[in-house]
XYZ file of N, CA and C in Angstrom:
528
model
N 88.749 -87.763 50.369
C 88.574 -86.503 51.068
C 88.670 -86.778 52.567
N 89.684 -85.761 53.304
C 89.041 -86.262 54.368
C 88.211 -85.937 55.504
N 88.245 -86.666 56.912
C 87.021 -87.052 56.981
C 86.518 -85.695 57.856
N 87.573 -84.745 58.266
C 87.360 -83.599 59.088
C 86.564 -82.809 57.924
N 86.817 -82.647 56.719
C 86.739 -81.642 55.982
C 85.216 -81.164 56.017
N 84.670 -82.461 56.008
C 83.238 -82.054 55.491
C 82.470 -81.313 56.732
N 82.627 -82.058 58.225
C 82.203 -81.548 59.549
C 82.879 -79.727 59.431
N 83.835 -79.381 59.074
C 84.265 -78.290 59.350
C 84.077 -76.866 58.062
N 83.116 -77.704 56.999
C 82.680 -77.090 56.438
C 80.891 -76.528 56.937
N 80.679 -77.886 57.843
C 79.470 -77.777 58.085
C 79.402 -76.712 59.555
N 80.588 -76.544 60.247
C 80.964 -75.425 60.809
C 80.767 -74.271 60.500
N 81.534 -74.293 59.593
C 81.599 -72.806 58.483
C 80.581 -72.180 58.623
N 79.795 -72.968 57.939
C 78.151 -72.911 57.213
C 77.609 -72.296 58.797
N 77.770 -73.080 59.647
C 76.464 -72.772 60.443
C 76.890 -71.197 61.327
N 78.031 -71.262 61.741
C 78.700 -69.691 61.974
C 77.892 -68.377 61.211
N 78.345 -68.933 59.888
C 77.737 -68.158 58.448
C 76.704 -67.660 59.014
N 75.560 -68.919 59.144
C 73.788 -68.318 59.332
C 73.863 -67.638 60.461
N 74.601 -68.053 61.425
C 74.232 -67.148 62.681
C 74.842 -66.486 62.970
N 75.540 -65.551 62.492
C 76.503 -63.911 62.656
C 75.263 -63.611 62.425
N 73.980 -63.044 61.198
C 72.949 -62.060 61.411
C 72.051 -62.211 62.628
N 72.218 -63.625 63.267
C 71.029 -63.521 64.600
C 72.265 -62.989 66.061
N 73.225 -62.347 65.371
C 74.008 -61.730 67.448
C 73.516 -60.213 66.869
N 72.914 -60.097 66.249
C 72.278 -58.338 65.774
C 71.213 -58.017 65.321
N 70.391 -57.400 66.349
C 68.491 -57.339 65.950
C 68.523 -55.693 65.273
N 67.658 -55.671 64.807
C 67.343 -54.439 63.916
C 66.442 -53.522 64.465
N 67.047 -52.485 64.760
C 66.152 -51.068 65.602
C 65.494 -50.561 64.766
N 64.128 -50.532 65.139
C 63.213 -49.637 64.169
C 62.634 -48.583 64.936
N 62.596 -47.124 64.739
C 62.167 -46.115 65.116
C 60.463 -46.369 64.824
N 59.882 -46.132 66.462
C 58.634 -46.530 66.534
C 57.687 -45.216 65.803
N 58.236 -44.117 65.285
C 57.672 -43.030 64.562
C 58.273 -42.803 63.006
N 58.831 -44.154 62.682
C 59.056 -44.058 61.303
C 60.208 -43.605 60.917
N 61.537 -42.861 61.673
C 62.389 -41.895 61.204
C 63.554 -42.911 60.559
N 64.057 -43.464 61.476
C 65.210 -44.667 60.884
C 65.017 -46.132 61.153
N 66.250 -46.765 61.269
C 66.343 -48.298 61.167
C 67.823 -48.458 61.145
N 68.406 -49.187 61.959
C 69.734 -49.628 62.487
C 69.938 -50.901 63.267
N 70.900 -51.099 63.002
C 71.681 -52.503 63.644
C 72.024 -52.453 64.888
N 71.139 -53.183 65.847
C 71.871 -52.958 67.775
C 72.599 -54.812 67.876
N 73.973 -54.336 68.078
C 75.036 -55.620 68.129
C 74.349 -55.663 69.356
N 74.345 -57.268 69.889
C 73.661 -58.244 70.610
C 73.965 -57.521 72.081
N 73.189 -56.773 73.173
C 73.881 -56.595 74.532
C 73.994 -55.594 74.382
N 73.939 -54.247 73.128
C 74.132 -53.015 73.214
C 72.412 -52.489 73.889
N 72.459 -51.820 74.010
C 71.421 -50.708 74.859
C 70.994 -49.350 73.439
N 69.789 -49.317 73.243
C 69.542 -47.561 72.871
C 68.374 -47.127 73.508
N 68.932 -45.628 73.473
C 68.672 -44.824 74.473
C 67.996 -43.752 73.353
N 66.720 -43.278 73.359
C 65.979 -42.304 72.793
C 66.006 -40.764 73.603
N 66.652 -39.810 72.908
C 66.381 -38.779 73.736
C 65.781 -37.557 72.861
N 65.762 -36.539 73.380
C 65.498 -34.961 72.539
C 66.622 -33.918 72.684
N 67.110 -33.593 72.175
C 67.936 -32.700 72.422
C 67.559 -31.119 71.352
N 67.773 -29.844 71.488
C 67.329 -28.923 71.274
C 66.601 -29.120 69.717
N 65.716 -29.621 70.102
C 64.350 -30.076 69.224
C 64.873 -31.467 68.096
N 65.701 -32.165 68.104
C 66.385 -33.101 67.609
C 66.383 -33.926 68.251
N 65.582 -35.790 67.360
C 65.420 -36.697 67.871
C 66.937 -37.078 67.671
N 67.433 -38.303 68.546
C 68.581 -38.631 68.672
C 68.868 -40.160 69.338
N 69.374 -40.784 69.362
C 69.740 -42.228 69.244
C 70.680 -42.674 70.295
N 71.484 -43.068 71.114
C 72.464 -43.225 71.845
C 72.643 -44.876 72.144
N 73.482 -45.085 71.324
C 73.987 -46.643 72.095
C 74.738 -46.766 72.876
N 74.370 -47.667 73.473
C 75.440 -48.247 74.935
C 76.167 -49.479 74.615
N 77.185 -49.641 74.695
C 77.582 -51.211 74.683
C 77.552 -52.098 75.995
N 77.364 -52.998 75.883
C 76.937 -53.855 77.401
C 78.475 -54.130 78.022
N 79.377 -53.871 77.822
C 80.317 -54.040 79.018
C 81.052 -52.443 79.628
N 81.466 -52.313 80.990
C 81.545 -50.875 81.484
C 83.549 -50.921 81.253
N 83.932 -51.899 81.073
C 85.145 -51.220 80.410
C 85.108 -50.851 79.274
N 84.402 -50.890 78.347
C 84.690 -50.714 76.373
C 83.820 -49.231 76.641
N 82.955 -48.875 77.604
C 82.476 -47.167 77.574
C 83.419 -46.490 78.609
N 84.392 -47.054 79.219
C 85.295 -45.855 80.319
C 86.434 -45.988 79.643
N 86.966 -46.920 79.159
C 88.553 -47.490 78.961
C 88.533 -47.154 77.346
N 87.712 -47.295 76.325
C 87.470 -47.117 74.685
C 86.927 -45.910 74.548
N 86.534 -45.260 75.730
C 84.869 -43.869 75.593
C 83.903 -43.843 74.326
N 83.409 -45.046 74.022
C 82.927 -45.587 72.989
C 81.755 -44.771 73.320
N 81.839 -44.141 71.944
C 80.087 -42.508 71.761
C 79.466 -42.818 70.346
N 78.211 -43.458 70.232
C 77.359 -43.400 69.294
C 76.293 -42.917 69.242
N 75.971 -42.084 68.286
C 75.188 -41.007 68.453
C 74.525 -40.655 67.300
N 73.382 -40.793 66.705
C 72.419 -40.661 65.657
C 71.439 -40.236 65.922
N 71.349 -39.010 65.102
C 70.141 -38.274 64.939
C 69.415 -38.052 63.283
N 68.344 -37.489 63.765
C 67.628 -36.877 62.565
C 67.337 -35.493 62.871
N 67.654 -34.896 62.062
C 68.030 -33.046 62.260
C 67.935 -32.285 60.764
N 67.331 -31.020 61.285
C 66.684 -30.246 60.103
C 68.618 -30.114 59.043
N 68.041 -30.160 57.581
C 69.502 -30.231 56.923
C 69.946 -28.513 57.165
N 70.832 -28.151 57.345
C 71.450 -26.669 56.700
C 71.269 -26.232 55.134
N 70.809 -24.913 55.565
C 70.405 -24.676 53.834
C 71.675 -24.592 53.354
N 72.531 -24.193 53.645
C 73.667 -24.528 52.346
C 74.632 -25.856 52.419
N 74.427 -26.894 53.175
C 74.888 -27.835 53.172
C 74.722 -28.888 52.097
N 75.419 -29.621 51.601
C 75.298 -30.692 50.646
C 76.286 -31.517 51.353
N 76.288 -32.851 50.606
C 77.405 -34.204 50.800
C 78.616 -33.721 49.546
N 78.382 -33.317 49.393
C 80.046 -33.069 47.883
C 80.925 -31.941 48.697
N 79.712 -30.904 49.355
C 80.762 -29.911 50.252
C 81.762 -30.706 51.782
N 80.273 -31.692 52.094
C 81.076 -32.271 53.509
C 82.194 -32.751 52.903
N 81.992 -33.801 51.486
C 83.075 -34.963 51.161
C 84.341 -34.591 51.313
N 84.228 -32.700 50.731
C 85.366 -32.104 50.009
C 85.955 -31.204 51.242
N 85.232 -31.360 52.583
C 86.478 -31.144 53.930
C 86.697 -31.921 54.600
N 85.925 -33.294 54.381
C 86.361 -34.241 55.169
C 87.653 -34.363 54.238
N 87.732 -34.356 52.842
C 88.806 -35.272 52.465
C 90.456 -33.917 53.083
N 90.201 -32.605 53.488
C 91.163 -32.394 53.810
C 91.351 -32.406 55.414
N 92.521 -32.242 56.111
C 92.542 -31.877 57.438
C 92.219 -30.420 57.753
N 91.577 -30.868 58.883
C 90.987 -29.326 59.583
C 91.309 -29.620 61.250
N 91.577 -28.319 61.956
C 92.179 -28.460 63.316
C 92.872 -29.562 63.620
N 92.265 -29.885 63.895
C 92.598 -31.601 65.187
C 92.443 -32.594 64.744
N 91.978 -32.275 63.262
C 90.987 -33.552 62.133
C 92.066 -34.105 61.431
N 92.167 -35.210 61.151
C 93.663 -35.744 60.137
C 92.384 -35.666 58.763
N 92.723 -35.814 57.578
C 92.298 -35.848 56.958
C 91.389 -37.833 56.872
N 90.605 -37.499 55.853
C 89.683 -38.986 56.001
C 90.718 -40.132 55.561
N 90.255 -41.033 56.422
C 91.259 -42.298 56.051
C 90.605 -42.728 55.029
N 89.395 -42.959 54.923
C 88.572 -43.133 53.718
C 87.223 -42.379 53.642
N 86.483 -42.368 52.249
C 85.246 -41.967 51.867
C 84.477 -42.639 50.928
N 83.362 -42.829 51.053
C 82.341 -43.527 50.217
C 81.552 -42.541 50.125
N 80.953 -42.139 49.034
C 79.914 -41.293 48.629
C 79.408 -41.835 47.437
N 77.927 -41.990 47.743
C 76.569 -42.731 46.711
C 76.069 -41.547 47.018
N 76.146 -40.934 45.632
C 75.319 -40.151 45.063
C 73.908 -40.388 44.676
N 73.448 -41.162 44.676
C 71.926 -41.824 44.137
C 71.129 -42.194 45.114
N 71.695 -42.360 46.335
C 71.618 -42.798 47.677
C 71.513 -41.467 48.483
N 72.016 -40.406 48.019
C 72.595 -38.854 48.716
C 73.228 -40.078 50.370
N 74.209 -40.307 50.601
C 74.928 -41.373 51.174
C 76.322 -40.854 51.332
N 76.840 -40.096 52.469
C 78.175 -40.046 52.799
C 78.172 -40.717 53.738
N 79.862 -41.959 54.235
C 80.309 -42.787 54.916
C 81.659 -42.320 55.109
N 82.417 -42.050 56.039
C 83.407 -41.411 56.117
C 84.292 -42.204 57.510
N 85.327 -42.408 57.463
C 86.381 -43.038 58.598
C 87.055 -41.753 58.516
N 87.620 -41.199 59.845
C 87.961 -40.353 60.319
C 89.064 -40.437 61.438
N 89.691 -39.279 61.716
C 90.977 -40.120 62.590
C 90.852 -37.894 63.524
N 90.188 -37.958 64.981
C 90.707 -36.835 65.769
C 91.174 -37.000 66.797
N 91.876 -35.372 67.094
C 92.841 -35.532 68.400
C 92.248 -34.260 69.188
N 92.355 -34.481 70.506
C 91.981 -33.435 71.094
C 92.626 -33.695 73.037
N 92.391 -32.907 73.824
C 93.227 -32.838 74.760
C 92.217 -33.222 75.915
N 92.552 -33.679 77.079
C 91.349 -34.577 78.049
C 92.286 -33.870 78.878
N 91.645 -34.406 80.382
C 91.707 -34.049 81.980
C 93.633 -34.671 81.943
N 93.788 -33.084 82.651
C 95.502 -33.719 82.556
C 96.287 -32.991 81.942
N 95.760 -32.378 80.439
C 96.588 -31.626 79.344
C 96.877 -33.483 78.625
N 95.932 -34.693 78.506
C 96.365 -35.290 77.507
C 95.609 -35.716 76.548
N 96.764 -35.939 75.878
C 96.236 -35.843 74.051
C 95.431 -37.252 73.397
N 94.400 -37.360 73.167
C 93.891 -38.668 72.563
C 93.181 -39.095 71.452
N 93.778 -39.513 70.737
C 93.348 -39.593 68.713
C 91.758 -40.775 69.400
N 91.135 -40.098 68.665
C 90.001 -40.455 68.753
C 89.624 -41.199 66.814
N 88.849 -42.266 66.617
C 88.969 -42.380 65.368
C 86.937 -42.589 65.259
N 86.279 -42.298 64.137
C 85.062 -42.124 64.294
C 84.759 -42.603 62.797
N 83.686 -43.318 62.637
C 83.105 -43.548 61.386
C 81.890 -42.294 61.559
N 81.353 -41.704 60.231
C 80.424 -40.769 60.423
C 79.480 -40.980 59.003
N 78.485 -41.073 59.015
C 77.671 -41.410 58.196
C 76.846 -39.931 58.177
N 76.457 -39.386 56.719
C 75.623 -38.559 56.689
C 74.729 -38.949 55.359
N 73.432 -38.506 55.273
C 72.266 -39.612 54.600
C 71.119 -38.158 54.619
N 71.089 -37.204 53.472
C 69.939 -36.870 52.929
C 68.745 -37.188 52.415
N 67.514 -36.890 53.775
C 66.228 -37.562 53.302
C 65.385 -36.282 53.016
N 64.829 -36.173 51.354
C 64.297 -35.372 50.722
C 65.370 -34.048 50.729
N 64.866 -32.672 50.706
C 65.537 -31.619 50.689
C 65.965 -31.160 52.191
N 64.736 -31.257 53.319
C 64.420 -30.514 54.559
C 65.540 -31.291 55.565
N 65.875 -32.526 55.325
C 66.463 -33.462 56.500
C 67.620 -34.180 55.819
N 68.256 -34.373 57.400
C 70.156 -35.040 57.097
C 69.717 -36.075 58.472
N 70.225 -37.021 57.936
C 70.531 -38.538 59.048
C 71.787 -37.857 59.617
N 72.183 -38.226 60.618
C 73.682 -37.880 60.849
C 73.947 -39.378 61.882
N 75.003 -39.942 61.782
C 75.876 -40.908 62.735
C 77.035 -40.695 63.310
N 77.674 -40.763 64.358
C 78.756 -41.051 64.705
C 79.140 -42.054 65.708
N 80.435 -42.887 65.201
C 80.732 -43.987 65.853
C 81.999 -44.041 66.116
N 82.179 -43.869 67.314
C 83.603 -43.782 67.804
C 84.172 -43.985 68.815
N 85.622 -43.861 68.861
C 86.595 -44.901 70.153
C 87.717 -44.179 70.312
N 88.172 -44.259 71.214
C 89.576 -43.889 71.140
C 90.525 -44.615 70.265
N 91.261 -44.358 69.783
C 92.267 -44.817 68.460
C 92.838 -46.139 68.821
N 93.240 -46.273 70.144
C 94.196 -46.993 70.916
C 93.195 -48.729 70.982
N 92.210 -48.343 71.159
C 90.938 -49.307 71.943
C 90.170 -49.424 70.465
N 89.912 -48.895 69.523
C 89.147 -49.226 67.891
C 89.376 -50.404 67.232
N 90.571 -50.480 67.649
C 90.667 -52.217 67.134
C 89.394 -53.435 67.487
N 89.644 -53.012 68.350
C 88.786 -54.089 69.534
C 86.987 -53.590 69.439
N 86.590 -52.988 68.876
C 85.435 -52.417 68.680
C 85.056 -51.879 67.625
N 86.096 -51.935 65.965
C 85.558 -51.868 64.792
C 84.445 -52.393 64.248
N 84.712 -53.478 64.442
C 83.325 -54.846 63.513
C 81.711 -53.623 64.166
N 81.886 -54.029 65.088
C 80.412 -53.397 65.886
C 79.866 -51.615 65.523
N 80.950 -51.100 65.496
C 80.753 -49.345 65.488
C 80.404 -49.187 63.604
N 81.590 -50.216 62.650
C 81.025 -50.286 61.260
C 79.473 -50.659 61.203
N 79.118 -51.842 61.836
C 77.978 -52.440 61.377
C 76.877 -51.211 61.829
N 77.138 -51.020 63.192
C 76.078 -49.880 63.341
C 75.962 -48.682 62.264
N 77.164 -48.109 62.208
C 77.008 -46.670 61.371
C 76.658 -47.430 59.877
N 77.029 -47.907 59.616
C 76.958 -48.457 57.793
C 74.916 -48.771 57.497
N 74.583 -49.490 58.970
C 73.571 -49.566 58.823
C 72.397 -48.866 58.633
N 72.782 -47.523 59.252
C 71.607 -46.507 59.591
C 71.237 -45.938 58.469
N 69.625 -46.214 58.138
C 69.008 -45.918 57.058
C 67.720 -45.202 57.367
N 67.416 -44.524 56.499
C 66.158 -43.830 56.589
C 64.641 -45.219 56.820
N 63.845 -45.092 57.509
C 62.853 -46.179 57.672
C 61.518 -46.006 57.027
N 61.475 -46.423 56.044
C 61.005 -45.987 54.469
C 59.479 -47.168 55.390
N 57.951 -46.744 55.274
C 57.367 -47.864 55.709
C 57.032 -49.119 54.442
C-alpha cells in the first residue's frame, strides 16, 4: 500500500469531524426555533407587525451587495385556510415571475415543506434579475407556520449554496 494513502485518509477523516465545528447552532432564547449559523454569519432578532423574525448576515460585504443574499425566518400565526399540499401544489406550478419549483420535498409526518425556487423581478434601471431561493415551510400544531427564506441572486448562488441549504434545511421547531 502506499505510503501517502494512509496520511491522506487520515486527512479525509479529520476534514470529516470538523465541517460540523465551522457551524454553531442558534437556539431561540424563548423556545420558538433552532438553526444552523455558518461560521462568521451574524443573526439579527427583530419584530415585525407582531411576528418574531430571524435575519442572517453573512460576514463578508461583497456576498450581501454583489449576491443580495436575504435570509429571513420567522414564526407567524398559520392562515386558516392554508395547508403544505395547497403551497406544494403552486409552488409546483409557475406563477408571475415564479418559474415553477426546481424541486420539492414534502414530509408529511413532519408537516415539512422544502422547496428550491427560481424568481425574476425588475431592480433600479428597468433590470431584470432571477433571483433563486430555498423556502422552507414547517407546521407547528394547528395555530403556527415556521416560514424560511434563503436566497441570492441566480448569477452569485453558486458560490453561496452549501451555506443558504444548510441554514434553511436546518430550521426546526425548538422542541425543549
Amino acid at each position: 500500500m502506499p505510503t501517502f494513502l494512509p496520511r491522506f485518509l487520515i486527512l479525509l477523516l479529520g476534514l470529516a469531524l470538523a465541517e460540523p465545528g465551522l457551524a454553531a447552532v442558534y437556539r431561540d432564547p424563548q423556545g420558538a426555533v433552532r438553526f444552523v449559523v455558518p461560521d462568521g454569519w451574524r443573526v439579527r432578532t427583530q419584530r415585525q407587525d407582531g411576528v418574531r423574525q430571524w435575519k442572517l448576515v453573512p460576514p463578508k460585504a461583497d456576498q450581501r451587495e454583489r449576491a443580495a443574499i436575504d435570509v429571513l425566518i420567522k414564526v407567524r400565526p398559520a392562515r386558516g385556510n392554508e395547508s403544505l399540499d395547497r403551497l406544494a401544489r403552486r409552488l409546483k406550478k409557475g406563477e408571475g415571475d415564479r418559474e415553477p419549483a426546481l424541486s420539492l420535498q414534502y414530509n408529511k409526518t413532519e408537516q415539512r415543506l422544502f422547496a428550491d425556487v427560481r424568481e425574476g423581478g425588475f431592480v433600479s434601471g428597468r433590470l431584470w434579475i432571477m433571483r433563486r431561493e430555498y423556502r422552507l415551510y414547517q407546521k407547528v400544531g394547528r395555530k403556527t407556520m415556521i416560514e424560511a427564506r434563503c436566497s441570492a441572486t441566480a448569477a452569485e448562488f453558486g458560490h453561496v449554496r452549501r451555506a443558504l441549504s444548510s441554514i434553511c434545511a436546518s430550521v426546526r421547531p425548538d422542541k425543549p
